[in-house]
Structures are given as C-alpha cells and as structure tokens.
Short mmCIF file of C-alpha atoms and ligand atoms in Angstrom, two decimals:
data_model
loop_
_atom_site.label_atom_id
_atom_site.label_comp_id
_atom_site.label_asym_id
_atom_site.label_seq_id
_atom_site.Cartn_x
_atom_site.Cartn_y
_atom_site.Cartn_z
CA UNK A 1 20.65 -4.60 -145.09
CA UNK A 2 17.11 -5.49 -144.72
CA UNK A 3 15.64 -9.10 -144.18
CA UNK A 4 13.13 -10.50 -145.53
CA UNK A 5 10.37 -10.92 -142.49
CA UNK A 6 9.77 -13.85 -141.06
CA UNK A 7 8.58 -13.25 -137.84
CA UNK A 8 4.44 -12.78 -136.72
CA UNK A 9 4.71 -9.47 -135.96
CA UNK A 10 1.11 -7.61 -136.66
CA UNK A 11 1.11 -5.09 -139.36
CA UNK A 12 0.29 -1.19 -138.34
CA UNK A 13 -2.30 0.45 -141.25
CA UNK A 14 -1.97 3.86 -140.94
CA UNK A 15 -4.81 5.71 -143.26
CA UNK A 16 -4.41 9.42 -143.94
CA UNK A 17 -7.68 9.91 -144.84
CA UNK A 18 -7.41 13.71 -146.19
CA UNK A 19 -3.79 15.33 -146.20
CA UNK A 20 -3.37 18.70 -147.16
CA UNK A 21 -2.77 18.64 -150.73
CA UNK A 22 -5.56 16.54 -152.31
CA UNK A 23 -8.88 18.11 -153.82
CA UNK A 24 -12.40 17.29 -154.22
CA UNK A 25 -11.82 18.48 -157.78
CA UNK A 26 -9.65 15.25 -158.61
CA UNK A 27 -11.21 12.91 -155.89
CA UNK A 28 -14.60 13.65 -155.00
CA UNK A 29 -14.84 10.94 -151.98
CA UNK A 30 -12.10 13.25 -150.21
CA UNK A 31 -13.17 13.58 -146.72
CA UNK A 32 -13.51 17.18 -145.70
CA UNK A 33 -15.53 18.13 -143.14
CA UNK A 34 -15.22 16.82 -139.36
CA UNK A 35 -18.57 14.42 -140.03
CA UNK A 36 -17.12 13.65 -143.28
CA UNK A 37 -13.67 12.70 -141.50
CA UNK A 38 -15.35 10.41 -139.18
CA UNK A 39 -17.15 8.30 -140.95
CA UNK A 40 -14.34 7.99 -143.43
CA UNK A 41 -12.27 6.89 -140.56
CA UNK A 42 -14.58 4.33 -139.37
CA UNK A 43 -15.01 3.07 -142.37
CA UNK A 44 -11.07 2.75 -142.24
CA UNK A 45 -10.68 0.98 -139.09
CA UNK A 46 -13.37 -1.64 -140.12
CA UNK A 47 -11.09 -2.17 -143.10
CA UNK A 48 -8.53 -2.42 -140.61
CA UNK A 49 -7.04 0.76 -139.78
CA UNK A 50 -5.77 1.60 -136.52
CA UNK A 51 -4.26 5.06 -137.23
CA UNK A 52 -5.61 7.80 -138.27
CA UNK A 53 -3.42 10.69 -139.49
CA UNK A 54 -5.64 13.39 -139.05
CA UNK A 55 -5.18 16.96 -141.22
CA UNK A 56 -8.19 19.15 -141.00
CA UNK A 57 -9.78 21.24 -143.79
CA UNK A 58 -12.48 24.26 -143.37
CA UNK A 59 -15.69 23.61 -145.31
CA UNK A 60 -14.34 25.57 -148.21
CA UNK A 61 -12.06 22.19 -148.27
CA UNK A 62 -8.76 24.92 -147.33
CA UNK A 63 -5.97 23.54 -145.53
CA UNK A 64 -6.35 24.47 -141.92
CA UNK A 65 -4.44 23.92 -138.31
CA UNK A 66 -7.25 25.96 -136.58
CA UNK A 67 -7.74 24.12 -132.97
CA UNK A 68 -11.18 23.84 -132.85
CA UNK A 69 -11.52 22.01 -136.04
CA UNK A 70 -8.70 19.75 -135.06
CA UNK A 71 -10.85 19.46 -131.53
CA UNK A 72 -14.21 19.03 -133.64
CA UNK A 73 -13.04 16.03 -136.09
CA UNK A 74 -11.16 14.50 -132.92
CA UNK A 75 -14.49 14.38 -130.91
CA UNK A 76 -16.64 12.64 -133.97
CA UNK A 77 -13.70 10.44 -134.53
CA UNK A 78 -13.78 9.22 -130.97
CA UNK A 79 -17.36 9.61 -130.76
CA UNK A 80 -17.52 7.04 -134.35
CA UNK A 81 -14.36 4.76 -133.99
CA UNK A 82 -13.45 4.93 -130.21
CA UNK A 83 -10.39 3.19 -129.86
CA UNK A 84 -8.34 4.38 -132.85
CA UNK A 85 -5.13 6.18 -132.56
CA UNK A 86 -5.76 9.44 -133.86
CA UNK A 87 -2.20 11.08 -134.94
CA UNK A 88 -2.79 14.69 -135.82
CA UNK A 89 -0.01 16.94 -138.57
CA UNK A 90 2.11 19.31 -137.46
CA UNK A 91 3.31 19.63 -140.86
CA UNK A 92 -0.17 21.06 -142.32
CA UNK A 93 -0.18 22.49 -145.42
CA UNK A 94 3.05 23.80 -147.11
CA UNK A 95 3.77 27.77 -146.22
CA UNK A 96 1.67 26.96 -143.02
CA UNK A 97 3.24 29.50 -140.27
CA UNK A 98 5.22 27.39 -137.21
CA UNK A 99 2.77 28.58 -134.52
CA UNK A 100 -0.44 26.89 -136.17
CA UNK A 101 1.45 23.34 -137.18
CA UNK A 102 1.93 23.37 -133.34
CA UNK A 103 -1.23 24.52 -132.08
CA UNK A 104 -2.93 21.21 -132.28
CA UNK A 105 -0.57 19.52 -130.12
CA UNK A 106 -2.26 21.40 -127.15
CA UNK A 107 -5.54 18.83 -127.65
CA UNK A 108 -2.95 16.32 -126.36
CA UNK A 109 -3.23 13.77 -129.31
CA UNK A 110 -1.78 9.85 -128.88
CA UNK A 111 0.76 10.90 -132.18
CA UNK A 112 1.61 13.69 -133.94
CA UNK A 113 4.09 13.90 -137.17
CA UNK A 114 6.94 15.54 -136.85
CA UNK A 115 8.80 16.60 -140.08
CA UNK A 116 12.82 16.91 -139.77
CA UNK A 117 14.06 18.99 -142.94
CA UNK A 118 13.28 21.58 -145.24
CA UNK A 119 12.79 20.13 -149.05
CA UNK A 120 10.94 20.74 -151.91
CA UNK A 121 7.85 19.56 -152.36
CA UNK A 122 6.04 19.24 -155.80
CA UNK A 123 6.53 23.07 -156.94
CA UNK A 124 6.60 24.51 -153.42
CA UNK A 125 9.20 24.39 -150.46
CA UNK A 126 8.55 22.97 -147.05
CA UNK A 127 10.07 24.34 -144.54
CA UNK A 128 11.69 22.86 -141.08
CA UNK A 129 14.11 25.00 -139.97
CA UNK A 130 15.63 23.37 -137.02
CA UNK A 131 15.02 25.68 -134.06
CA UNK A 132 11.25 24.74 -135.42
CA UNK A 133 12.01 21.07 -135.31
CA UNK A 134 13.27 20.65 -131.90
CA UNK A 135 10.80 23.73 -130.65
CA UNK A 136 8.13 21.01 -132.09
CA UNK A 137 9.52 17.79 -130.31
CA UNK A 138 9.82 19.76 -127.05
CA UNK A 139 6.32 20.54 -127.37
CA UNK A 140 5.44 16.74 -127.98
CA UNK A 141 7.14 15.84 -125.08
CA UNK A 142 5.51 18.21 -122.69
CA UNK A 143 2.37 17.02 -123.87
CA UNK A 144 3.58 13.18 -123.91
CA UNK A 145 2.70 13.19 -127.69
CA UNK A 146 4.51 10.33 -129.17
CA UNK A 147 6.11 11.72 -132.46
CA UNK A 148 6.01 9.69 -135.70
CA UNK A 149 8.88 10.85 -137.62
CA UNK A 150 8.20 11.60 -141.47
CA UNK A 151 11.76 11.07 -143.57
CA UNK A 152 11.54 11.86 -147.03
CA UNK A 153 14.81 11.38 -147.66
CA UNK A 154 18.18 9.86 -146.10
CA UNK A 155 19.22 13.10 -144.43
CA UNK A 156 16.17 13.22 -142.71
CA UNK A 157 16.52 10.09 -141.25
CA UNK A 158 20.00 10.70 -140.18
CA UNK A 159 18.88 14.48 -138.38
CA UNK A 160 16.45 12.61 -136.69
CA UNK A 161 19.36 9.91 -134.95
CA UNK A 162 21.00 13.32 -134.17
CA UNK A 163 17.83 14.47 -132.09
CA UNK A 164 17.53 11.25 -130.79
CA UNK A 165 21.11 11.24 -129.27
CA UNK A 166 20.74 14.58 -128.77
CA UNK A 167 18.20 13.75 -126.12
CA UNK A 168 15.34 16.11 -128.01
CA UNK A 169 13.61 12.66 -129.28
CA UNK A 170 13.26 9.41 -127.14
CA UNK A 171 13.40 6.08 -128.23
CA UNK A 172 12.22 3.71 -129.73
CA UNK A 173 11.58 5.91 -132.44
CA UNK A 174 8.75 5.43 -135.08
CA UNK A 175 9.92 6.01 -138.66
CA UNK A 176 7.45 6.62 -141.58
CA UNK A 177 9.33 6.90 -144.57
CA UNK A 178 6.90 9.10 -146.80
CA UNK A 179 8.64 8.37 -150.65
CA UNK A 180 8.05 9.56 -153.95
CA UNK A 181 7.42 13.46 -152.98
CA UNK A 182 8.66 15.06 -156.09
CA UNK A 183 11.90 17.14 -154.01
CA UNK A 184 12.71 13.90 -151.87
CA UNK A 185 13.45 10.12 -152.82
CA UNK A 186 11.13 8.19 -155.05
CA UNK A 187 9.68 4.84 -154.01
CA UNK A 188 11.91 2.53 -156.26
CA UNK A 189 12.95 -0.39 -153.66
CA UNK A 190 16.08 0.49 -154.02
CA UNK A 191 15.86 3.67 -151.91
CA UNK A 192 13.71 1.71 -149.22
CA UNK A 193 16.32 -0.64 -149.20
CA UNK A 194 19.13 1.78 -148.67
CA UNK A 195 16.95 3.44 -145.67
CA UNK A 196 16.43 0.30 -143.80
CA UNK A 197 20.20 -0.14 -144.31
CA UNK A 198 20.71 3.05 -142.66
CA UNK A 199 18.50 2.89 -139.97
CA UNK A 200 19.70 -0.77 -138.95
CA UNK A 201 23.05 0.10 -139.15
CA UNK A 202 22.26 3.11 -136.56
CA UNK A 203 20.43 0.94 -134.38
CA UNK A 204 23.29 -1.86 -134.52
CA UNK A 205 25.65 0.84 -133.41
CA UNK A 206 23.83 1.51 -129.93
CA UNK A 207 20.85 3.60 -131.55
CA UNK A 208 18.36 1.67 -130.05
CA UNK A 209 15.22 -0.01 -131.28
CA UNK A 210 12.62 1.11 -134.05
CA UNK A 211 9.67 0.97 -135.31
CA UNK A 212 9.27 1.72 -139.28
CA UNK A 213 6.74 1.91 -141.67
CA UNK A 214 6.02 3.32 -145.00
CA UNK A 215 3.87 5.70 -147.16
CA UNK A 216 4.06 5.66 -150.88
CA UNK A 217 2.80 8.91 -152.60
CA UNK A 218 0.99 8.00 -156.21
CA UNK A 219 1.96 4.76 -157.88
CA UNK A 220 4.81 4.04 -155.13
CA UNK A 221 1.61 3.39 -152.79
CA UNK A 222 0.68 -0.54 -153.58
CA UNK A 223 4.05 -1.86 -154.16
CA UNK A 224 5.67 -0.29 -151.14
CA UNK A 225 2.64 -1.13 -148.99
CA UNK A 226 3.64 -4.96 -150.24
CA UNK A 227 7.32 -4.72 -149.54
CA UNK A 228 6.59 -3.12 -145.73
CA UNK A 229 5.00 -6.45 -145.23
CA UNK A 230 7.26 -8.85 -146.37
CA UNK A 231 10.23 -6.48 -144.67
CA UNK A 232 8.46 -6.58 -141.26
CA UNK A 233 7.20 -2.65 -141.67
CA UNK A 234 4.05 -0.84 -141.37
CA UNK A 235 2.01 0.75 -143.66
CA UNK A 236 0.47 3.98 -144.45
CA UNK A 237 -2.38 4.15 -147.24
CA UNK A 238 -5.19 6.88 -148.08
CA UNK A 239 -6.13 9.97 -150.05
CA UNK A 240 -3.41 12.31 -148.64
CA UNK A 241 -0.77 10.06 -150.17
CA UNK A 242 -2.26 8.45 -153.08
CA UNK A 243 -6.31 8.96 -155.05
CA UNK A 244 -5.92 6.20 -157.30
CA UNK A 245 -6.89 2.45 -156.75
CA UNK A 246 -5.19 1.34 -159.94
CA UNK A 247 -3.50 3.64 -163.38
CA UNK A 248 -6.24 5.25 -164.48
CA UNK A 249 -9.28 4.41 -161.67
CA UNK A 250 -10.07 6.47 -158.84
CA UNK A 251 -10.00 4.57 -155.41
CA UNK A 252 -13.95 4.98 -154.27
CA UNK A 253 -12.79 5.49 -150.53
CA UNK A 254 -10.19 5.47 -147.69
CA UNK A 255 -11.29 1.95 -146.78
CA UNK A 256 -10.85 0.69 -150.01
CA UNK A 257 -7.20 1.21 -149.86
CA UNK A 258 -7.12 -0.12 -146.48
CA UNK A 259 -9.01 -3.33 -147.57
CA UNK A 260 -6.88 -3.66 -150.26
CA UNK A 261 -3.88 -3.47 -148.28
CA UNK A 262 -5.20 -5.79 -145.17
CA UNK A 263 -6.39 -8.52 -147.47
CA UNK A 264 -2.19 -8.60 -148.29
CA UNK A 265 -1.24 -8.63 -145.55
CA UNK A 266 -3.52 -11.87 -144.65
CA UNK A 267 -2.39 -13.66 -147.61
CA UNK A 268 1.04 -13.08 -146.23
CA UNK A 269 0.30 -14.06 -142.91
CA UNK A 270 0.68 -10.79 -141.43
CA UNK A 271 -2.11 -9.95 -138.93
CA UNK A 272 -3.50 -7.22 -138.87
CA UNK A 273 -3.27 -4.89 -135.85
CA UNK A 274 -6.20 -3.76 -133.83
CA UNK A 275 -5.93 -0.40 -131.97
CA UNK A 276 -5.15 -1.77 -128.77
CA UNK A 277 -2.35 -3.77 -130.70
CA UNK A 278 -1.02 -1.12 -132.05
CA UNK A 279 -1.08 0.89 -129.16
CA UNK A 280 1.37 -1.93 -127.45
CA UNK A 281 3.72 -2.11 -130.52
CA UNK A 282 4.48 1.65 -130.41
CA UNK A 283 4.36 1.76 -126.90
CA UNK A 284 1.74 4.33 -126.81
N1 KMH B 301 1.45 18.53 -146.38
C1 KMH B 301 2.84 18.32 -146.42
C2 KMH B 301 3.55 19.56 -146.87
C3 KMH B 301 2.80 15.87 -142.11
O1 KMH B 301 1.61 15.61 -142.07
O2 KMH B 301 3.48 15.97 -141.11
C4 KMH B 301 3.39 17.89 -145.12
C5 KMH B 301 2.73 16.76 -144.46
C6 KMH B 301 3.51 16.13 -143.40
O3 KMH B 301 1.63 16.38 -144.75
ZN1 ZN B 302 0.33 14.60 -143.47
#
C-alpha cells in the first residue's frame, strides 16, 4: 500500500498542452498550431513544466501524426523553451491507423507514450492490439525513446510488468496513470490507491524500480494532482486532460494549470523539477 511521502524528492509537471480530443469550440485558448504550441509550452515551463506531451493538430485544429508537423512544433518548441523534455503520442487520436502513431518516433524524441490495451474511450474504442504494442516499444528502443507508459486501468499496468519481464520494456519504468477516461477507472483515490498497491507489490517482488505519476481527466485533475504530491508521484496537468480551472470556469491557459499545481506543490514542500532535474529522475 502506498505511503504517505516524506522524502524531498522534486515533483515532475508534465503539461499536455493540446491532446487529441479537446476543441477550440469548448476551450478557445487550445493550442493548435506549431507557433501556438510553443508559446503555450513556454508559458508552461515558466509555470514550471518540464514535460511537454506533445500531440499535433493541422490548422483545421484535426488530429494529426503527420511527421512534419510533429518536426515543425518540435523545432519552435526547442527554438522557445530549449531545455524541456518534449514527449511526443503515439497514441494520437482514437481510430488513428498503427503506422502514423509510430511515425513520429523517427524524429527521435526524449519520450514517447506508449499505450498497453485496447478500451473504450468516451463513445469510441481505442485500440492496442498487442503485436502493435510491442511493434511500438521495439521501435522506441531502436530509437532510444524512453517510453512513458499510459495505464488506464489495472490490467494495463499489469501487461506492461509482462513486457517488462518479457524483456520488450526496460526498467525503471515510468508509469502515468491517466484516470477517469469514461471505459477505464475513474479518479476516486481509491483506485489510485489500489494501483500503487499493485505496482509496489510488483516491484517488491523483483520488478524493479519506478517512476509514477498521474493525469486526472475532468474534475479528477486537481485532487489527484494533490494526492501525487503527498504520495511521492508526478503530475500531469493541461488541456488534453482537463479545460476547466474550477466547476463551471474555463482554465485561461496551460500555465495556469501548471501554476496552480506548482504553487502545491511548494506549500507542500515539494520542489519543483527543472528540465535538467527531470531529465536525471527518469534517467533520460
Ligand atoms: N487520444 C487518446 C485516444 C497518448 O497520448 O498516448 C490517446 C492518448 C494517449 O492521448
Ligand atoms: Zn495524449
């Protein structure tokens, strides 16, 4: 079972600034194009930021895994925020074919995600078949892409220890439980609780170390975000998982989530990581 933190260890903020799912329609600060994604992500990493996980959109604001959009909001990124991790999708939009979730990979990105089942999602059905999965991990590893592993639920977590003994995924492995997807677990603690049970247990049994963190989708978002820090996890934040700053008020930017979630994680005496921190935490 999980304990409560007590250690100094700095706090990852992940912000997925655009995600393939969210529209201009219901937040208008979305950022869509590359220019748009850059400044957005600077904006982030002042807040303190120091991932970015990166899904591109054409101007038309349509999910996309086209390479050269991944390569153009890559450049500005680095061009605006040098220094951030930049940890492109290869789970893209839902119905998205195999080859395209892979095709940015070959830009050689710090991170990628790397999805590990086939659930439904909201209305629609997202598919992993395995052969995909471990096709996709191979692919990381040729390209020394470190994967970030997105578990929506408990099987998920528990395919990815297979891979991992399987020798298709190397350790330590970094988890990012993504919860409240309508189709996998919500974000009551409870399920948290049970998947840092799991994943401890694992690693107590010769599984090796880990790195977690967590991503609440809608309301899930702010009081997950607070129970990552007191647990010793991560956090993700941003307009792919979550528009909102409060019931009722749309969050006016990225950063403003990020702030939010920073200025926590000071009061609780959790520093916030840099980049270069970061980067030495998940042994990038
Ligand atoms: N858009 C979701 C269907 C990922 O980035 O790897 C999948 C997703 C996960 O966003
Ligand atoms: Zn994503």
């Amino acid at each position: 079972m999980a304990k409560y933190f007590s250690g100094s260890d700095p706090v990852i903020i992940t912000c997925a600034i655009t995600g393939a799912e969210a529209s201009r329609d219901k937040q208008p600060a979305l950022p869509i194009t590359p220019k748009e994604q850059a400044d957005a992500a600077l904006a982030a990493v002042k807040a303190g930021a120091s991932v970015i996980h990166l899904h591109v959109r054409e101007d038309d604001g349509k999910p996309s895994q086209r390479l050269e959009r991944f390569q153009e909001a890559i450049e500005l990124i680095r061009k605006k925020a040098p220094g951030v991790i930049i940890q492109i999708s290869t789970g893209g939009a839902v119905g998205e074919s195999i080859e395209n979730r892979a095709k940015p990979l070959e830009l050689k990105p710090e991170m990628a995600s790397l999805n590990l089942g086939t659930m439904n999602f909201g209305d629609d059905v997202f598919y992993n078949h395995p052969r995909d999965i471990v096709a996709l991990a191979a692919k990381m590893k040729e390209h020394g892409v470190v994967p970030e592993l997105e578990v929506y639920e408990a099987g998920h977590l528990e395919s990815g220890f297979r891979l991992l003994k399987q020798g298709v995924l190397r350790g330590p492995i970094n988890v990012q439980f993504v919860l409240g997807v309508p189709g996998g677990m919500s974000g009551e603690p409870a399920n948290l609780f049970h998947l840092l049970g799991v994943l401890e247990a694992f690693s107590g049994s010769g599984g090796g170390s880990f790195h977690w963190g967590v991503a609440g989708v809608g309301r899930y978002q702010l009081p997950l975000a607070t129970q990552a820090l007191l647990l010793g996890g991560h956090i993700r934040v941003g307009f792919e998982d979550n528009i909102f700053y409060r019931k009722g008020e749309l969050a006016t930017s990225n950063a403003q989530l990020v702030e939010r979630v920073a200025r926590l994680a000071r009061e609780l005496d959790r520093e916030v990581a840099t980049p270069e921190v970061a980067r030495k935490l998940l042994c990038l």
